[in-house]
Coordinates of C-alpha atoms in Angstrom, one line a residue:
X14 CA 139.9 91.7 69.4
X15 CA 137.6 94.9 69.6
X16 CA 138.4 98.7 71.1
X17 CA 135.6 99.9 72.3
X18 CA 136.4 103.1 73.3
X19 CA 133.2 104.2 76.2
X20 CA 132.3 107.3 77.6
X21 CA 129.6 109.6 79.6
X22 CA 129.9 112.6 80.9
X23 CA 130.0 112.3 84.9
X24 CA 126.7 111.7 86.3
X25 CA 126.1 109.8 83.6
X26 CA 125.7 106.3 84.5
X27 CA 129.4 105.2 83.0
X28 CA 130.6 102.8 85.8
X29 CA 127.3 101.1 86.0
X30 CA 127.4 100.1 81.9
X31 CA 131.6 99.4 82.5
X32 CA 130.4 96.8 85.1
X33 CA 127.6 95.3 83.1
X34 CA 130.2 95.1 80.4
X35 CA 132.6 93.4 82.4
X36 CA 130.0 91.3 84.2
X37 CA 129.1 89.9 80.0
X38 CA 133.0 89.1 79.5
X39 CA 134.4 92.2 78.0
X40 CA 138.2 93.5 79.6
X41 CA 137.7 96.6 80.8
X42 CA 140.8 98.8 81.6
X43 CA 139.5 101.4 83.4
X44 CA 141.5 105.4 82.5
X45 CA 140.6 107.2 86.1
X46 CA 142.1 103.9 87.4
X47 CA 144.8 103.6 86.0
X48 CA 146.1 107.5 86.5
X49 CA 145.2 106.1 90.5
X50 CA 147.8 103.7 89.6
X51 CA 150.9 105.5 88.0
X52 CA 150.6 107.7 90.8
X53 CA 151.1 105.7 93.5
X54 CA 152.8 105.7 96.6
X55 CA 156.3 105.3 95.0
X56 CA 155.4 104.9 91.9
X57 CA 158.3 107.1 89.2
X58 CA 155.0 108.8 88.7
X59 CA 155.1 110.4 91.3
X60 CA 158.7 110.6 92.2
X61 CA 157.8 112.4 89.1
X62 CA 155.6 115.3 90.2
X63 CA 157.3 115.7 93.8
X64 CA 160.1 117.1 91.8
X65 CA 158.2 119.2 88.8
X66 CA 155.9 120.7 91.9
X67 CA 157.7 119.9 95.4
X68 CA 156.6 117.8 99.0
X69 CA 154.3 119.6 99.7
X70 CA 152.0 117.7 97.0
X71 CA 152.7 114.9 99.4
X72 CA 151.1 113.8 101.7
X73 CA 152.2 112.6 105.7
X74 CA 151.8 108.9 104.6
X75 CA 154.2 108.9 101.2
X76 CA 151.0 109.7 98.7
X77 CA 149.9 111.8 96.7
X78 CA 148.2 115.3 98.7
X79 CA 145.4 115.6 95.8
X80 CA 143.9 118.8 97.1
X81 CA 147.6 120.5 97.3
X82 CA 148.5 119.4 93.5
X83 CA 145.4 120.4 91.9
X84 CA 145.8 124.0 93.5
X85 CA 148.4 124.5 91.8
X86 CA 147.8 123.5 88.7
X87 CA 143.7 124.2 88.9
X88 CA 144.3 127.9 87.2
X89 CA 148.1 127.6 86.2
X90 CA 148.0 126.1 82.1
X91 CA 151.9 125.9 82.4
X92 CA 151.7 123.5 85.5
X93 CA 148.4 121.3 83.5
X94 CA 150.8 121.2 81.0
X95 CA 153.6 119.7 82.4
X96 CA 152.0 117.4 84.9
X97 CA 149.6 116.3 81.9
X98 CA 152.9 115.4 80.3
X99 CA 154.3 113.2 82.7
X100 CA 151.6 111.3 83.6
X101 CA 149.7 110.5 80.5
X102 CA 152.3 109.0 79.0
X103 CA 152.7 106.7 82.0
X104 CA 149.6 106.2 82.5
X105 CA 149.4 104.9 77.8
X106 CA 152.5 102.5 79.0
X107 CA 150.1 101.6 81.4
X108 CA 147.2 100.4 79.0
X109 CA 148.9 99.3 76.0
X110 CA 150.5 96.2 78.4
X111 CA 146.6 95.8 80.5
X112 CA 145.4 95.2 76.2
X113 CA 148.7 93.1 75.0
X114 CA 147.4 90.8 77.9
X115 CA 143.4 90.4 76.6
X116 CA 143.0 87.4 74.6
X117 CA 142.8 87.5 71.7
X118 CA 138.3 87.1 71.2
X119 CA 138.7 89.7 73.8
X120 CA 136.2 92.8 73.4
X121 CA 138.3 95.9 75.4
X122 CA 136.4 98.2 76.8
X123 CA 138.8 101.5 77.3
X124 CA 136.6 103.5 80.1
X125 CA 137.2 107.1 79.3
X126 CA 136.1 110.0 80.6
X127 CA 137.6 112.5 77.9
X128 CA 137.6 110.5 75.5
X129 CA 135.7 112.8 73.3
X130 CA 137.4 116.5 74.7
X131 CA 140.9 114.5 73.7
X132 CA 139.8 112.8 70.3
X133 CA 140.7 109.5 70.5
X134 CA 137.5 108.4 69.3
X135 CA 139.2 106.4 65.8
X136 CA 142.1 104.5 67.9
X137 CA 138.3 102.2 69.0
X138 CA 136.4 100.2 66.3
X139 CA 133.2 101.5 68.0
X140 CA 132.4 104.9 70.8
X141 CA 130.2 104.1 73.3
X142 CA 128.4 107.8 74.4
X143 CA 126.5 107.2 77.5
X144 CA 123.8 109.9 78.2
X145 CA 121.9 111.3 80.2
X146 CA 120.0 114.8 80.3
X147 CA 121.7 117.2 83.3
X148 CA 119.1 117.9 85.7
X149 CA 119.2 114.4 85.7
X150 CA 122.9 113.8 86.9
X151 CA 122.2 116.9 88.8
X152 CA 119.9 114.8 90.4
X153 CA 122.6 111.1 91.4
X154 CA 125.8 113.8 92.0
X155 CA 123.5 115.8 94.2
X156 CA 122.7 112.4 96.3
X157 CA 125.8 109.8 95.4
X158 CA 128.5 112.0 95.7
X159 CA 126.9 114.5 98.1
X160 CA 127.9 118.0 95.5
X161 CA 125.5 120.8 96.0
X162 CA 123.7 121.8 93.0
X163 CA 126.3 124.2 91.3
X164 CA 129.5 122.3 92.6
X165 CA 127.6 120.3 90.3
X166 CA 126.4 121.7 86.8
X167 CA 129.0 123.8 86.7
X168 CA 131.2 119.8 87.0
X169 CA 129.2 119.1 83.5
X170 CA 129.3 122.7 82.5
X171 CA 134.0 122.2 82.1
X172 CA 133.1 119.0 80.5
X173 CA 132.5 118.3 76.7
X174 CA 128.5 118.2 75.0
X175 CA 126.0 116.4 74.2
X176 CA 126.0 118.0 70.5
X177 CA 130.4 117.1 70.4
X178 CA 129.9 113.2 72.1
X179 CA 126.6 113.2 69.5
X180 CA 129.3 113.1 67.0
X181 CA 131.9 111.3 68.4
X182 CA 129.1 108.3 69.2
X183 CA 128.5 104.8 67.1
X184 CA 126.2 104.2 69.9
X185 CA 124.4 106.7 72.1
X186 CA 122.6 104.8 75.1
X187 CA 119.6 106.6 76.5
X188 CA 120.5 106.4 80.7
X189 CA 117.7 108.8 81.9
X190 CA 114.9 106.3 82.4
X191 CA 115.0 103.7 85.5
X192 CA 118.7 101.2 85.8
X193 CA 117.6 98.5 83.9
X194 CA 116.4 99.6 81.0
X195 CA 120.2 100.6 80.4
X196 CA 121.1 97.2 81.4
X197 CA 119.2 95.6 78.5
X198 CA 120.5 97.7 75.8
X199 CA 123.7 97.1 77.1
X200 CA 122.9 93.4 77.1
X201 CA 121.3 93.4 73.6
X202 CA 124.4 95.4 72.6
X203 CA 126.2 92.7 74.0
X204 CA 125.2 90.3 71.7
X205 CA 124.3 91.4 68.3
X206 CA 126.8 94.0 68.0
X207 CA 130.0 93.9 70.2
X208 CA 130.7 89.4 70.4
X209 CA 129.3 89.3 66.0
X210 CA 132.3 92.6 65.4
X211 CA 134.9 91.4 67.4
X212 CA 134.2 87.9 65.5
X213 CA 134.3 89.6 62.2
X214 CA 137.1 91.6 63.2
X215 CA 138.9 88.5 64.1
X216 CA 138.7 86.7 61.5
X217 CA 138.7 89.1 58.7
X218 CA 135.2 89.0 57.5
X219 CA 133.3 92.0 56.1
X220 CA 129.8 92.4 57.2
X221 CA 126.8 92.8 53.6
X222 CA 124.1 94.2 52.4
X223 CA 121.5 91.9 52.6
X224 CA 120.4 90.3 48.4
X225 CA 116.6 92.0 49.9
X226 CA 117.2 95.5 48.7
X227 CA 115.1 98.2 50.4
X228 CA 115.7 101.6 50.0
X229 CA 115.7 103.8 52.6
X230 CA 114.5 107.4 53.8
X231 CA 117.0 110.0 53.7
X232 CA 118.7 109.8 57.4
X233 CA 120.2 113.3 58.9
X234 CA 122.8 110.9 60.2
X235 CA 124.4 109.7 57.1
X236 CA 127.5 112.4 56.8
X237 CA 128.4 111.7 60.6
X238 CA 128.8 108.4 60.2
X239 CA 131.2 108.5 56.9
X240 CA 132.9 111.0 59.5
X241 CA 134.0 109.1 62.4
X242 CA 135.3 106.1 59.2
X243 CA 136.7 108.1 57.5
X244 CA 138.9 109.5 60.7
X245 CA 139.2 105.9 61.7
X246 CA 141.3 105.1 57.9
X247 CA 142.6 107.9 57.4
X248 CA 144.5 106.9 60.9
X249 CA 146.0 103.5 59.8
X250 CA 145.4 104.4 56.6
X251 CA 148.8 107.5 57.6
X252 CA 150.0 109.7 54.8
X253 CA 148.9 107.3 52.1
X254 CA 145.5 109.0 52.5
X255 CA 145.8 111.6 50.3
X256 CA 141.7 112.2 50.2
X257 CA 139.7 110.6 51.8
X258 CA 135.2 111.2 50.8
X259 CA 132.0 110.0 51.8
X260 CA 131.0 109.4 48.5
X261 CA 127.5 107.9 46.7
X262 CA 123.9 108.4 47.5
X263 CA 124.4 108.0 51.3
X264 CA 126.4 111.5 50.1
X265 CA 123.8 114.0 48.8
X266 CA 121.2 115.1 51.6
X267 CA 117.5 114.4 51.1
X268 CA 118.1 111.0 48.5
X269 CA 116.6 107.5 49.3
X270 CA 119.3 105.2 49.1
X271 CA 120.9 101.5 49.9
X272 CA 121.1 101.8 54.4
X273 CA 125.5 101.6 52.9
X274 CA 128.1 103.9 53.9
X275 CA 130.4 104.4 50.7
X276 CA 133.5 106.3 51.2
X277 CA 136.6 107.2 48.9
X278 CA 139.9 107.2 49.9
X279 CA 142.1 108.0 47.4
X280 CA 146.2 107.0 47.1
X281 CA 149.2 107.6 44.8
X282 CA 149.0 104.3 43.2
X283 CA 147.1 101.1 43.8
X284 CA 150.2 99.1 44.3
X285 CA 150.6 101.2 47.8
X286 CA 146.9 100.1 48.4
X287 CA 148.4 96.6 47.6
X288 CA 151.3 97.4 50.5
X289 CA 150.8 93.9 52.6
X290 CA 150.9 96.6 56.2
X291 CA 148.6 98.3 55.1
X292 CA 146.5 95.8 54.2
X293 CA 147.7 93.5 58.0
X294 CA 146.7 97.4 59.8
X295 CA 142.9 97.4 57.4
X296 CA 141.6 94.0 58.9
X297 CA 142.7 94.5 62.3
X298 CA 141.4 97.9 61.9
X299 CA 137.7 96.4 61.1
X300 CA 137.8 97.7 57.6
X301 CA 139.2 93.8 55.7
X302 CA 139.0 93.6 51.8
X303 CA 136.6 92.3 49.6
X304 CA 137.6 89.9 47.7
X305 CA 136.8 89.9 43.0
X306 CA 136.4 93.1 43.0
X307 CA 138.9 95.0 41.7
X308 CA 137.7 98.0 38.9
X309 CA 134.3 99.9 38.7
X310 CA 132.2 99.8 34.9
X311 CA 134.0 102.9 32.9
X312 CA 132.0 105.5 31.4
X313 CA 135.1 105.9 28.6
X314 CA 135.3 102.4 27.7
X315 CA 137.7 100.8 29.9
X316 CA 137.9 99.6 33.3
X317 CA 138.5 101.7 36.1
X318 CA 141.0 100.1 37.9
X319 CA 140.1 99.7 42.4
X320 CA 140.9 98.5 45.3
X321 CA 137.6 97.5 47.3
X322 CA 137.5 97.3 51.7
X323 CA 134.8 96.1 53.6
X324 CA 133.8 97.3 57.6
X325 CA 133.1 94.3 59.7
X326 CA 130.8 96.4 62.4
X327 CA 127.7 94.1 61.7
X328 CA 124.7 97.6 61.7
X329 CA 126.7 99.5 59.8
X330 CA 127.3 98.2 56.4
X331 CA 130.1 100.2 54.7
X332 CA 132.3 100.2 51.2
X333 CA 135.6 101.5 51.1
X334 CA 136.7 102.3 47.7
X335 CA 140.7 103.1 47.1
X336 CA 141.7 104.5 44.2
X337 CA 144.9 106.5 42.7
X338 CA 144.1 110.5 43.4
X339 CA 143.3 112.3 40.4
X340 CA 142.1 108.2 37.9
X341 CA 139.5 109.0 36.0
X342 CA 137.1 106.8 38.7
X343 CA 138.3 108.7 42.0
X344 CA 137.5 111.6 39.7
X345 CA 133.8 110.2 38.4
X346 CA 132.8 109.8 41.7
X347 CA 134.0 112.7 42.9
X348 CA 132.2 115.0 39.8
X349 CA 128.5 112.3 40.5
X350 CA 128.0 113.6 44.3
X351 CA 128.8 117.1 43.6
X352 CA 126.4 117.6 40.4
X353 CA 123.2 116.0 42.6
X354 CA 124.2 117.7 45.4
X355 CA 124.2 120.9 43.3
X356 CA 121.4 120.2 41.2
X357 CA 117.4 119.0 42.8
X358 CA 116.5 118.3 39.6
X359 CA 119.3 115.6 38.8
X360 CA 118.9 114.8 42.7
X361 CA 115.3 114.3 42.4
X362 CA 115.2 112.1 37.9
X363 CA 118.6 109.8 40.0
X364 CA 115.9 109.2 43.3
X365 CA 112.8 108.3 40.7
X366 CA 115.1 105.6 38.5
X367 CA 116.0 104.6 41.6
X368 CA 112.2 103.6 42.3
X369 CA 111.9 102.1 38.8
X370 CA 114.4 100.0 39.1
X371 CA 112.8 98.9 43.0
X372 CA 109.8 98.4 41.7
X373 CA 111.9 95.5 39.2
X374 CA 114.3 94.0 40.2
X375 CA 114.4 91.4 43.3
X376 CA 118.0 91.6 43.6
X377 CA 120.9 93.9 45.0
X378 CA 123.2 92.6 42.8
X379 CA 120.1 93.7 39.9
X380 CA 119.7 96.9 41.2
X381 CA 122.8 97.4 40.7
X382 CA 123.6 96.2 37.2
X383 CA 120.3 98.7 36.3
X384 CA 121.3 101.6 37.3
X385 CA 124.7 101.3 35.2
X386 CA 123.1 102.5 31.5
X387 CA 121.1 105.5 33.5
X388 CA 125.0 106.2 34.8
X389 CA 126.3 106.7 31.2
X390 CA 123.6 108.4 30.2
X391 CA 124.4 110.8 32.8
X392 CA 127.6 111.5 32.5
X393 CA 127.5 114.4 30.0
X394 CA 124.8 115.9 31.8
X395 CA 126.9 116.2 35.0
X396 CA 131.0 117.3 32.6
X397 CA 129.2 119.2 31.0
X398 CA 127.9 121.4 34.5
X399 CA 131.6 121.0 35.1
X400 CA 132.9 123.1 32.6
X401 CA 130.2 125.4 33.1
X402 CA 130.9 126.1 36.8
X403 CA 134.3 125.3 36.5
X404 CA 134.4 121.9 38.9
X405 CA 137.4 120.7 40.0
X406 CA 137.4 117.5 42.3
X407 CA 138.4 118.4 45.6
X408 CA 138.9 115.2 47.1
X409 CA 139.3 115.8 51.3

């Protein structure tokens, strides 16, 4: 099962995207619809709201009087918190019920308007944001909902900004153009990413880099992509993750690299990393273990034990290196990253070495092996830099 969080600001066209995904075969769980369902006449939610706010919030037909309730909670944070304490658990329970009813091979799309505001992104395999510029959204709201321009702009301003949504988005669907354009984009997303992603999660298959070597120019989005993945890993590992960091070439600004995000999770011991319950959670979250990889090439002549997990997302090859926090391999990953971040000359030297090797090898495997002598040669320089600067590993 694949869990997709779908969100977008008012007037962005999120409902259009949700309907298309439903048509394509997704199971769509609409948070707004559930919010209405849990306060229907004679429901537990409505009874509890009346007990808290009084009979004035019920109309003559026994339904929730939304304007009356809104007047009570709009300007009163404590009252709004009381309302959320009633409705949110009921919505969460109903959501869990609907997800549990979905077939094991489902793509479950959770349509959540406040996904970004509530920082819910780490709970999903993927977050899709539907976006349109403010003027387009205002025009749509005035045409479809009869809002005034001032009211529309006020509603937009009260929600998350585009910058905040970009930070949360694994997929950004631009819906400024004609309806057909965004529908085509959804169809491609479904075929190329969601369906194979779901299959990979269900089968415990990680996405793999191509053996055809390609070095990509620096991508300014690599850190944000790593941050979202790390948040998901922290959620899965819980207290077992003593540290969680973006490492490797994509963590060094301005450095060309294979388009593979390397992450490091520091755990108390590798025995913890082998816990069957943790492994099951990682598979379900889309991070299956890579079999047959259990150590690094050490700089001191001995193996540095680790575990490696991949990412089931076909559009984002990721290597998750799980090492004991404080171990030599854990320390080296952080030292090498921080040294190259600090020393531009060393980073340029590494880039030149990458290009030299790439011109002489045929595969990514050969490329990785050919870099090892350079790592061995510069290890002492990195250690000297650490001594000179007083560097200490600061795993995040």
